[in-house]
Amino acid sequence: MIYALPGGPKISLETEFTNRLINETSPYLLQHAHNPVDWYPWGPEALNRARAEEKPIFLSIGYSACHWCHVMERESFENEETARILNDYFVCIKVDREERPDLDEIYQQAAQILSGSGGWPLSVFLRPDLKPFYAGTYFPPQDAYNRPGFPRVLLALVKAYHERQDEVDKSSTELAEAIDKNLSHFAAPGSVTWRVIEGATSELERQFDPIYGGFSDVPKFPASMALQLLLREVSRRGPDKLLGMVEKTLDQMSRGGIFDHIGGGFARYSTDRQWLVPHFEKMLYDNALLITVLCEAFQATGRVDFGNTARRTADWVLREMTGSQGGFYSALDADSEGKEGWFYVWTPAQITEVLGEADARLFCRVYNVTESGNFERHTSIPYLAQPLSEWAKLNEFDLQDLQQRLSARREKLLEARQKRVKPNLDDKVIVGWNGLMISALALAARSLSDDVYAQAAAKSAEFILSNIRLEDDLAHMWRDGQSRGAAFQEDYACLTNGLVDLYQADYNVRWLQQAEKLADRMIELFWDDKSGGFFSTTENHETPISRSKSPTDGVTPSGNSEAALALARLGRLTGRQDLADCAQKTIESIGGMAAQAPRAFDNLLVAAHFMLSRPREIVLAGDRSSQDFVAMERILRTNFLPNTVFAFASEGADLPLTEGKSAAGHDAAAFVCSNYTCDLPVYTARELWETLGGSGEPPASA
């Protein structure tokens, strides 16, 4: 049957459909459970049907907070005529990319090879043997935006699949081979040297936006791992323009609309150069990485505003993204009431209704909420056009008084905003992303001297280790009381690294013991004995086409780079040279690629920076409640000491690093070591400060 392009109305609200996705736990799949499309989840039922009926597969990959995924659903997947084409000619499979990052990685490669770009929604057409023959992202319902309409694409592909089968088979085989080569066959291994790291920082200098910060034009993504690398180079070289790049970027982001000035937390990216108009979805992993780099920048610069932004972001996580059992949720949608960003924008009248005229006038002046607006329908995204200290000086306000007044007004506006229709919450608990947030909150606890964050990180770790499991191994995710899917290598790597950070926040040696177990199991399940480095999946995983090693760092660290960092630090803390050697081999396995394109490996270079710098070990001993101990620990908490591991010589710690170390009759002692060779212990904060290279009195923050 030939179908015309759909021009009629979409399905009526009275029409009800239910497909196989109704039995899934993924919020994204459940969003599509009442489409007229005959969706299958990925699994044997769908794949067997495609083989038995010799039908092509339409694979649609997205995630619950994806704005354009919602658009394509409304325009195409809820349209009965389009659904009829899909149901008649294809086996239709819907995948949550957060549940199956392995499938997303493979088929994103198809889109990038064919079109030069990928993204979500990802639309891929497969033969029954799961080799792709065509791929794209969003397709409009009719020809628009220089893109063909989706029904026209479907009918053209059906015709090609049946009438030019030899051509389709040849192209899909070549495409599958290219995907496998990109994901598992790397350039020759090589060392990552200081020269490679300097090449990456030079490239960042060339890409830097001197007016608004960041390293791209539009869209503009937070480059958290690049900023972490720059901070480490500043620490090695001394303050220079690299530090200015970090400060400029974090300052502009923290003042821009990408930061939620009412409720805290960052949106995924900015649609403009100046960080004003975000794509409003909030992802757990972005905020974990941003908390981390903001805390490090606070330590490196002493800028209280960076610490405050980190705190407000962490507080948002604890308030809105944390389950009762301690797991951290995945994402908040960009849309509410069918409109992107509607939950977050304001008019002066709305502000006045909540605050009253005088307070509203002040708030709108500071945060640039105007009658004309800076967003759709004359609404405004609150932002700071200049640092608050400058605004206060220009307008003759006392800064501290202004900060207190604004904080109280933000609380009132937040309370009012909570009564609006909220964006959908994706309450999946993903192990790898939780590992990133455990690291972030552990660092926040240290740098901001607030144990509430360490307690939240510990609760998440306990929940994961006790509940997100399949038999004796980690599972990938949890929702509604169910663990789902075998964990990927990145889950092990991120959680291991998180536990290392958590130990350094609360000195509970149990976290190191659990980290060792995870590290050993990760090596057993995922290590590549032939070439070094880690595969993303186990040998028994049913991922098609390629057993990827996911070498590059993207919006999240790659499993390999996170493993290298975790194993290097864990090896230092536990005295296990085999873990440090594994970290070195992992870096070298990707070193050839990193030398060719260093900007694709920001987090790997952070790990290499650790290995190259002759890391320090600092051990504290004594009475943790004593004045001397607290003062020394505060120095370690509030100063940027990258490429350093921290331990506490507690009774029963059973760590070679702490063996034989005690306060020896003092309230507290600190041992500063390199390669396990230690200086004489020091017993006061001032002595520790001088040992670390500080001059004069320890800074006031310490």
XYZ file of C-alpha atoms in Angstrom:
702
model
C 0.000 0.000 0.000
C 1.212 3.538 -0.795
C 0.661 6.203 1.820
C 0.424 9.898 1.124
C 2.291 12.387 3.281
C 0.207 12.920 6.402
C -1.542 16.251 6.389
C -4.447 15.503 8.639
C -4.838 15.942 12.362
C -2.951 13.896 14.902
C -4.652 11.273 17.009
C -7.455 12.551 19.155
C -7.191 12.615 22.902
C -10.034 10.092 23.120
C -8.109 7.464 21.129
C -6.176 5.118 23.368
C -3.297 2.892 22.357
C -1.122 0.674 24.456
C 2.027 -1.051 23.234
C 4.661 -3.311 24.773
C 6.494 -0.446 26.416
C 3.809 -0.359 29.090
C 5.691 -3.131 30.916
C 9.003 -1.246 31.048
C 10.423 0.755 33.962
C 12.247 3.448 31.965
C 10.402 6.798 32.162
C 11.403 7.461 28.549
C 9.927 4.206 27.285
C 6.805 4.705 29.369
C 6.340 8.112 27.725
C 5.816 6.211 24.457
C 3.697 3.381 25.829
C 0.477 4.880 24.426
C 1.736 5.794 20.963
C -0.070 4.134 18.048
C 3.371 2.902 16.951
C 3.752 -0.803 17.743
C 6.886 -0.258 19.815
C 9.033 -3.052 21.191
C 11.753 -2.671 23.799
C 15.142 -3.941 22.680
C 15.189 -7.685 23.207
C 14.708 -11.148 21.690
C 11.014 -10.706 20.840
C 11.610 -7.769 18.515
C 14.840 -9.087 17.035
C 13.401 -12.542 16.365
C 10.369 -11.031 14.649
C 12.575 -8.937 12.362
C 14.542 -12.017 11.353
C 11.480 -14.206 10.914
C 9.614 -11.668 8.769
C 12.773 -10.306 7.081
C 11.717 -6.790 7.982
C 13.993 -3.812 8.547
C 14.172 -2.400 12.063
C 13.426 1.191 12.922
C 15.443 1.931 16.056
C 14.598 5.144 17.921
C 16.946 6.136 20.754
C 16.391 9.043 23.135
C 15.977 9.917 26.788
C 13.233 11.310 28.966
C 14.527 14.892 29.271
C 15.188 15.293 25.536
C 13.184 18.220 24.096
C 13.411 17.186 20.431
C 12.481 13.626 21.380
C 9.211 15.041 22.698
C 8.750 17.078 19.538
C 9.203 14.071 17.256
C 6.836 12.042 19.405
C 4.092 14.673 19.135
C 4.599 15.209 15.412
C 5.224 11.655 14.207
C 4.845 8.893 16.767
C 1.403 10.114 17.875
C 0.248 10.473 14.249
C -1.799 7.461 13.191
C -0.858 7.667 9.509
C 2.854 7.776 10.259
C 2.406 4.994 12.805
C 0.678 2.883 10.154
C 3.678 3.174 7.852
C 6.013 2.219 10.667
C 3.868 -0.706 11.792
C 3.332 -2.116 8.287
C 6.889 -1.967 7.049
C 9.206 -2.014 10.085
C 9.792 -3.665 13.422
C 9.924 -0.619 15.687
C 12.214 -0.596 18.717
C 12.473 2.170 21.292
C 15.631 2.443 23.460
C 16.466 4.682 26.410
C 20.064 5.731 25.751
C 20.643 6.031 29.493
C 19.662 2.387 29.984
C 21.684 1.192 27.000
C 24.649 3.505 26.424
C 26.342 0.684 24.502
C 23.649 0.650 21.815
C 23.567 4.427 21.695
C 27.335 4.646 21.229
C 27.344 2.155 18.360
C 24.462 3.637 16.427
C 25.526 7.233 17.079
C 28.638 6.234 15.164
C 26.404 5.323 12.211
C 24.801 8.772 12.225
C 28.156 10.524 12.549
C 29.737 8.521 9.734
C 26.775 9.093 7.408
C 26.000 12.732 8.206
C 28.902 14.098 10.234
C 26.789 14.623 13.357
C 24.647 12.747 15.836
C 22.276 13.564 18.663
C 18.855 12.725 19.991
C 16.367 11.579 19.020
C 18.551 9.135 17.116
C 16.724 7.456 14.237
C 18.478 4.379 12.823
C 17.359 1.822 10.262
C 18.820 -1.665 10.605
C 18.799 -4.907 8.726
C 17.567 -7.882 10.781
C 21.240 -8.714 11.502
C 21.407 -5.320 13.307
C 23.760 -3.672 10.819
C 22.608 -0.096 10.086
C 21.930 1.067 6.541
C 20.634 4.578 7.261
C 20.672 6.933 10.230
C 19.670 10.449 11.193
C 18.323 12.339 14.170
C 15.138 14.406 14.257
C 12.920 14.284 11.174
C 10.013 16.738 10.821
C 6.536 15.458 9.880
C 6.830 17.179 6.508
C 9.754 18.582 4.547
C 11.141 21.468 6.620
C 14.365 22.890 8.075
C 16.247 21.496 5.039
C 15.265 18.029 6.216
C 12.979 15.559 4.426
C 9.675 14.735 6.069
C 9.658 11.559 8.114
C 6.969 9.690 6.102
C 8.878 10.394 2.888
C 12.060 9.053 4.469
C 10.268 5.906 5.632
C 8.771 5.113 2.221
C 12.040 5.793 0.401
C 13.925 3.470 2.755
C 11.332 0.715 2.412
C 11.641 0.913 -1.354
C 15.441 0.871 -1.247
C 15.498 -2.006 1.227
C 13.373 -4.263 -0.976
C 14.381 -3.137 -4.478
C 18.124 -2.481 -3.997
C 18.955 -5.157 -1.470
C 22.476 -5.866 -2.721
C 23.339 -2.182 -2.428
C 21.818 -1.980 1.060
C 23.687 -5.113 2.168
C 27.009 -3.795 0.873
C 26.645 -0.356 2.426
C 25.478 -1.727 5.785
C 28.404 -4.158 5.934
C 30.866 -1.347 5.175
C 29.198 0.878 7.760
C 29.381 -1.848 10.425
C 33.084 -2.346 9.692
C 33.707 1.392 10.027
C 31.856 1.475 13.351
C 33.898 -1.426 14.704
C 37.137 0.219 13.594
C 36.238 3.514 15.265
C 35.232 1.949 18.558
C 37.685 -0.882 19.119
C 40.727 -0.538 16.836
C 42.895 2.324 17.997
C 46.038 4.015 16.816
C 49.263 2.515 18.094
C 49.626 2.893 21.862
C 51.904 5.582 23.167
C 52.941 7.547 26.212
C 51.028 10.628 27.243
C 53.757 13.164 27.984
C 53.778 16.738 29.247
C 54.044 17.733 25.594
C 50.683 16.109 24.834
C 49.083 17.889 27.803
C 50.599 21.196 26.721
C 49.204 20.579 23.233
C 45.735 20.228 24.708
C 46.039 23.450 26.722
C 47.355 25.299 23.652
C 44.332 24.127 21.701
C 42.072 25.343 24.506
C 43.765 28.731 24.337
C 43.021 28.933 20.603
C 39.383 27.932 21.108
C 38.755 30.174 24.114
C 36.052 32.835 23.886
C 37.712 35.863 25.545
C 34.426 37.747 25.966
C 32.083 35.104 27.387
C 34.393 32.229 28.254
C 34.024 28.660 27.128
C 35.550 26.945 24.149
C 32.928 27.031 21.412
C 30.487 29.361 19.723
C 26.973 27.862 19.759
C 25.680 25.677 21.160
C 27.976 26.169 24.136
C 28.495 23.257 26.522
C 30.122 23.352 29.959
C 33.640 22.018 29.464
C 34.143 20.861 33.038
C 36.887 18.323 32.374
C 38.833 20.821 30.231
C 38.622 23.339 33.076
C 39.899 20.715 35.518
C 42.856 20.070 33.234
C 43.616 23.793 33.024
C 43.540 24.107 36.818
C 46.106 21.324 37.088
C 48.353 23.004 34.573
C 48.025 26.271 36.515
C 49.111 24.384 39.627
C 52.156 23.014 37.786
C 53.168 26.166 35.871
C 51.999 28.876 38.248
C 49.190 31.421 37.711
C 48.983 32.653 34.125
C 46.351 33.222 31.464
C 45.104 29.642 31.852
C 43.693 30.554 35.252
C 41.998 33.582 33.702
C 40.318 31.265 31.184
C 38.942 29.119 33.988
C 37.718 32.077 36.013
C 36.141 33.802 33.023
C 34.255 30.667 31.976
C 32.946 29.773 35.427
C 32.051 33.389 36.186
C 30.067 33.827 32.959
C 28.306 30.501 33.376
C 27.451 31.142 37.017
C 25.940 34.535 36.164
C 24.201 33.410 32.964
C 20.805 31.881 32.411
C 22.324 28.411 32.116
C 22.481 28.545 35.931
C 19.117 28.413 37.678
C 19.352 31.497 39.904
C 16.114 30.648 41.722
C 16.583 26.962 42.469
C 20.230 26.171 41.768
C 21.765 23.747 39.324
C 22.845 24.067 35.708
C 21.010 23.327 32.478
C 22.655 21.090 29.904
C 23.995 23.718 27.516
C 23.479 27.248 26.223
C 21.894 27.963 22.867
C 23.789 31.246 22.589
C 27.348 32.435 22.984
C 26.770 34.367 26.228
C 25.293 31.509 28.315
C 21.919 33.308 28.538
C 19.307 31.009 26.977
C 19.853 27.390 27.962
C 18.451 24.152 26.723
C 16.587 23.811 29.991
C 16.976 20.130 30.816
C 19.092 19.436 33.892
C 21.255 16.320 33.882
C 22.788 14.742 36.977
C 26.155 14.181 35.316
C 26.561 17.804 34.163
C 25.908 19.067 37.659
C 28.257 16.523 39.228
C 31.100 17.644 36.974
C 30.302 21.322 37.520
C 30.188 20.976 41.316
C 33.610 19.333 41.084
C 35.268 22.019 38.982
C 33.619 24.860 40.932
C 34.965 23.425 44.191
C 38.421 23.036 42.677
C 38.289 26.608 41.364
C 37.218 27.783 44.824
C 40.237 26.013 46.315
C 42.583 27.380 43.627
C 41.403 31.011 43.699
C 39.708 31.527 47.061
C 36.756 33.056 45.192
C 33.778 32.670 47.495
C 31.331 33.079 44.617
C 32.563 29.828 43.062
C 32.052 28.052 46.375
C 28.571 29.545 46.706
C 27.554 28.380 43.232
C 28.857 24.902 43.997
C 26.885 24.901 47.258
C 23.655 26.042 45.596
C 24.055 23.357 42.950
C 24.712 20.665 45.546
C 21.723 21.855 47.577
C 19.513 21.531 44.479
C 20.721 17.943 44.072
C 19.860 17.090 47.666
C 16.491 18.855 47.472
C 15.185 17.716 44.095
C 17.348 14.893 42.739
C 17.764 12.550 45.707
C 15.544 9.583 46.514
C 14.481 8.606 50.006
C 16.948 5.696 49.974
C 19.836 7.903 48.899
C 20.168 7.294 45.170
C 20.508 10.316 42.887
C 18.008 10.692 40.047
C 19.017 11.126 36.416
C 17.398 14.224 34.941
C 14.762 16.937 34.918
C 12.934 17.574 31.651
C 13.320 20.792 29.687
C 9.567 21.030 29.088
C 6.554 21.672 31.256
C 3.022 22.318 30.084
C 4.299 21.397 26.620
C 6.691 24.369 26.475
C 10.428 24.322 26.879
C 11.661 26.370 29.827
C 8.202 27.469 30.957
C 8.853 26.342 34.518
C 11.895 28.634 34.866
C 10.914 31.985 33.302
C 9.234 35.031 34.850
C 7.512 38.300 34.094
C 7.755 41.403 36.328
C 4.089 40.925 37.219
C 4.721 37.382 38.446
C 7.672 38.553 40.534
C 5.577 41.382 42.004
C 2.755 39.001 42.892
C 5.163 36.984 45.044
C 7.464 39.661 46.470
C 5.456 42.851 46.471
C 6.351 45.967 44.517
C 9.471 47.206 46.339
C 11.233 43.856 46.609
C 10.161 42.906 43.081
C 11.626 46.119 41.703
C 14.995 45.346 43.286
C 14.978 41.711 42.209
C 14.048 42.522 38.620
C 16.788 45.168 38.403
C 19.444 42.774 39.679
C 18.345 39.758 37.644
C 17.226 41.589 34.488
C 13.576 40.570 34.488
C 11.913 43.083 32.146
C 8.598 43.765 30.437
C 10.052 42.984 27.008
C 11.774 39.842 28.284
C 14.722 37.885 26.932
C 12.834 34.670 26.136
C 9.607 33.657 24.453
C 6.291 35.497 25.023
C 7.989 38.431 26.776
C 9.197 36.266 29.641
C 12.628 36.572 31.219
C 15.299 34.115 32.226
C 16.890 35.590 35.379
C 20.603 36.311 34.986
C 23.298 38.638 36.312
C 24.710 40.978 33.694
C 27.684 41.746 35.950
C 29.139 40.376 39.183
C 26.908 41.155 42.129
C 29.760 43.010 43.833
C 29.982 45.394 40.857
C 26.208 45.890 40.783
C 26.208 46.695 44.504
C 29.002 49.235 44.118
C 27.419 50.962 41.117
C 24.036 51.162 42.831
C 25.411 52.077 46.268
C 24.285 48.926 48.099
C 26.129 47.165 50.886
C 27.127 43.844 49.296
C 26.457 41.663 52.324
C 23.056 43.243 52.918
C 22.189 42.868 49.235
C 23.188 39.192 49.244
C 21.007 38.508 52.276
C 18.015 40.319 50.784
C 18.318 38.499 47.480
C 18.727 35.116 49.161
C 15.480 35.620 51.091
C 13.650 36.733 47.914
C 14.939 33.741 45.956
C 13.548 31.457 48.642
C 10.110 33.032 48.258
C 10.243 32.742 44.477
C 11.365 29.127 44.723
C 8.435 28.347 46.992
C 6.075 29.985 44.490
C 7.695 28.214 41.544
C 7.209 24.833 43.176
C 3.452 25.347 42.738
C 3.811 25.471 38.949
C 3.474 22.400 36.742
C 6.886 20.815 37.181
C 9.071 19.308 34.463
C 9.058 15.525 34.414
C 11.606 13.884 36.669
C 13.528 10.872 35.384
C 13.976 8.983 38.621
C 16.249 6.240 37.339
C 19.278 5.745 39.570
C 22.223 5.107 37.233
C 25.310 3.719 38.950
C 27.940 5.552 36.893
C 26.252 8.927 37.209
C 25.803 8.357 40.938
C 29.528 7.660 41.129
C 30.196 11.067 39.562
C 27.886 12.755 42.067
C 29.434 10.884 45.001
C 32.809 12.284 43.904
C 31.348 15.775 43.573
C 29.635 15.816 46.948
C 32.673 14.341 48.664
C 34.781 17.191 47.278
C 32.075 19.688 48.241
C 32.157 18.335 51.790
C 35.922 18.826 51.907
C 36.237 22.196 50.209
C 33.106 23.802 51.692
C 33.604 22.199 55.122
C 30.068 20.824 55.166
C 29.678 17.198 56.193
C 26.043 17.153 55.017
C 27.372 16.531 51.523
C 29.615 13.671 52.652
C 26.645 12.104 54.429
C 24.548 12.302 51.250
C 27.371 10.782 49.226
C 27.757 7.969 51.775
C 24.028 7.232 51.709
C 24.114 6.932 47.926
C 27.137 4.629 48.090
C 25.461 2.402 50.691
C 22.294 2.227 48.610
C 24.144 1.242 45.449
C 26.393 -1.338 47.073
C 23.445 -2.945 48.872
C 20.669 -2.689 46.299
C 21.738 -2.035 42.707
C 22.980 -5.519 41.996
C 22.307 -8.538 39.846
C 23.405 -11.521 41.917
C 26.961 -10.732 43.062
C 27.773 -7.981 40.555
C 26.717 -4.403 40.064
C 23.673 -3.627 37.963
C 23.583 -0.599 35.691
C 20.507 1.112 37.123
C 17.601 0.933 39.541
C 14.026 2.183 39.446
C 10.846 1.321 41.330
C 12.576 -1.300 43.433
C 14.103 -3.089 40.443
C 17.730 -3.359 39.386
C 18.068 -3.448 35.610
C 20.833 -4.526 33.268
C 24.380 -5.679 33.893
C 26.655 -2.791 34.823
C 28.946 -1.353 32.180
C 32.628 -0.701 32.737
C 31.930 3.013 33.213
C 29.630 2.143 36.135
C 32.456 0.304 37.893
C 34.984 3.037 37.090
C 32.868 5.986 38.213
C 31.716 4.290 41.399
C 35.260 3.198 42.257
C 36.492 6.756 41.801
C 33.565 8.058 43.856
C 34.428 5.738 46.730
C 38.034 6.924 46.663
C 36.819 10.515 46.961
C 34.364 9.564 49.685
C 37.125 7.985 51.753
C 39.095 11.223 51.507
C 36.052 13.126 52.781
C 35.181 11.022 55.831
C 38.178 8.638 56.204
C 35.916 5.602 56.554
C 38.252 2.854 55.386
C 35.286 0.731 54.292
C 35.018 2.846 51.148
C 38.558 1.934 50.144
C 37.873 -1.728 50.804
C 34.784 -1.603 48.593
C 36.698 0.368 45.957
C 39.358 -2.361 45.846
C 36.711 -5.043 45.336
C 35.103 -3.072 42.508
C 38.463 -2.374 40.883
C 39.446 -6.045 40.939
C 36.085 -7.084 39.502
C 36.282 -4.376 36.813
C 39.670 -5.690 35.710
C 38.379 -9.259 35.704
C 35.289 -8.446 33.617
C 36.443 -5.749 31.220
C 40.253 -5.701 30.849
C 41.694 -6.205 27.350
C 44.570 -8.650 27.849
C 45.767 -8.144 24.285
C 45.975 -4.359 23.906
C 45.397 -2.977 27.389
C 42.584 -0.704 28.451
C 38.988 -1.632 29.166
C 36.100 -2.771 27.029
C 32.763 -1.110 27.775
C 30.930 -4.411 28.114
C 31.688 -7.936 29.273
C 32.318 -10.775 26.847
C 28.815 -12.093 27.562
C 27.014 -8.841 26.764
C 24.822 -8.955 23.652
C 25.861 -5.597 22.177
C 25.942 -5.917 18.361
C 28.670 -5.033 15.846
C 31.529 -4.075 18.152
C 32.841 -4.615 21.646
C 33.662 -0.972 22.119
C 36.368 0.467 24.324
C 34.739 3.945 24.396
C 38.054 5.786 24.331
C 37.032 9.433 24.113
C 35.709 11.698 26.838
C 32.383 13.263 25.938
C 29.798 14.948 28.138
C 30.833 12.372 30.735
C 34.277 10.877 31.313
C 34.999 7.736 29.329
C 35.127 4.531 31.288
C 38.818 4.194 30.444
C 39.821 7.659 31.641
C 37.790 7.345 34.833
C 39.298 3.909 35.479
C 42.806 5.256 34.964
C 42.197 8.042 37.487
C 40.521 5.742 40.015
C 43.169 3.017 39.799
C 46.062 5.478 39.991
C 44.705 7.068 43.165
C 43.545 3.794 44.692
C 46.968 2.279 44.046
C 48.562 5.162 45.941
C 46.208 4.855 48.896
C 46.413 1.072 49.202
C 50.024 0.521 48.155
C 48.939 -1.781 45.326
C 51.358 -1.318 42.468
C 49.305 -3.638 40.246
C 46.470 -1.081 40.232
C 48.852 1.771 39.408
C 50.365 -0.317 36.605
C 46.898 -0.997 35.227
C 46.197 2.737 35.240
C 49.425 3.404 33.334
C 48.675 0.706 30.745
C 45.171 2.116 30.273
C 46.555 5.580 29.527
C 49.172 4.147 27.163
C 46.582 2.061 25.295
C 44.882 5.293 24.238
C 48.008 7.435 24.229
C 48.482 7.314 20.468
C 45.001 8.689 19.880
C 45.414 11.289 22.611
C 48.602 12.570 21.010
C 46.762 13.061 17.700
C 43.649 14.741 19.115
C 44.263 15.699 22.759
C 41.039 17.710 23.163
C 39.025 14.503 22.820
C 40.671 13.161 25.964
C 40.401 15.877 28.630
C 39.747 13.505 31.521
C 42.375 11.027 30.336
C 44.865 13.897 30.433
C 43.759 14.683 34.000
C 44.628 11.073 34.870
C 47.927 11.334 32.996
C 48.673 14.579 34.855
C 48.345 12.655 38.106
C 50.717 9.924 36.922
C 53.329 12.324 35.507
C 53.511 14.652 38.475
C 54.994 12.317 41.107
C 51.857 12.411 43.260
C 52.014 13.232 46.944
C 50.495 11.286 49.807
C 49.457 13.219 52.898
C 48.601 11.293 56.047
C 46.956 12.868 59.087
C 47.084 11.267 62.519
C 45.808 12.130 65.970
C 42.627 13.313 67.620
C 40.247 14.466 64.863
C 38.400 16.746 67.300
C 41.540 18.558 68.462
C 42.208 22.149 67.457
C 45.502 21.282 65.735
C 43.958 18.454 63.719
C 41.014 20.589 62.592
C 43.344 23.427 61.588
C 45.602 21.125 59.563
C 42.701 19.380 57.904
C 41.227 22.766 56.994
C 44.420 23.599 55.085
C 44.055 20.384 53.097
C 40.356 20.990 52.529
C 40.481 24.596 51.370
C 43.625 24.639 49.226
C 43.900 23.203 45.723
C 46.266 20.237 46.003
C 45.776 18.249 42.800
C 47.650 15.007 42.222
C 47.554 14.348 45.974
C 45.872 11.612 47.962
C 44.820 12.026 51.584
C 44.601 9.379 54.295
C 43.963 9.173 58.020
C 45.988 6.879 60.256
C 43.014 5.384 62.031
C 43.112 2.282 64.153
C 42.441 -0.771 61.984
C 42.917 1.107 58.708
C 45.305 -1.616 57.476
C 46.846 0.652 54.842
C 50.581 0.494 54.063
C 50.450 4.265 53.613
C 49.392 4.842 57.237
C 51.378 2.025 58.852
C 53.549 3.230 61.728
C 52.277 6.798 61.567
C 50.883 8.397 64.709
C 50.732 11.753 66.445
C 53.374 10.492 68.913
C 52.185 12.384 71.961
C 50.789 15.350 70.038
C 47.161 16.161 69.383
C 47.747 15.875 65.645
C 50.439 15.161 63.086
C 50.748 15.395 59.318
C 53.086 13.357 57.114
C 53.782 14.693 53.605
C 55.153 11.933 51.396
C 56.080 11.269 47.769
C 56.484 7.727 46.464
C 55.953 6.602 50.062
C 59.033 8.500 51.255
C 57.897 10.920 53.926
C 59.228 14.148 55.346
C 59.447 14.433 59.110
C 55.992 14.832 60.652
C 54.676 18.308 61.417
C 52.408 19.122 64.321
C 50.854 22.515 63.593
C 48.884 24.081 60.772
C 51.640 26.624 60.134
C 54.280 23.902 59.773
C 52.039 21.992 57.369
C 51.418 25.150 55.349
C 55.152 25.772 54.999
C 55.828 22.130 54.094
C 53.306 22.424 51.270
C 55.149 25.461 49.923
C 53.109 28.218 51.522
C 54.810 31.356 52.794
C 53.929 33.510 55.779
C 50.874 32.759 57.874
C 48.377 30.180 56.600
C 45.564 31.911 54.687
C 42.628 33.185 56.705
C 40.330 30.560 55.192
C 42.483 27.934 56.844
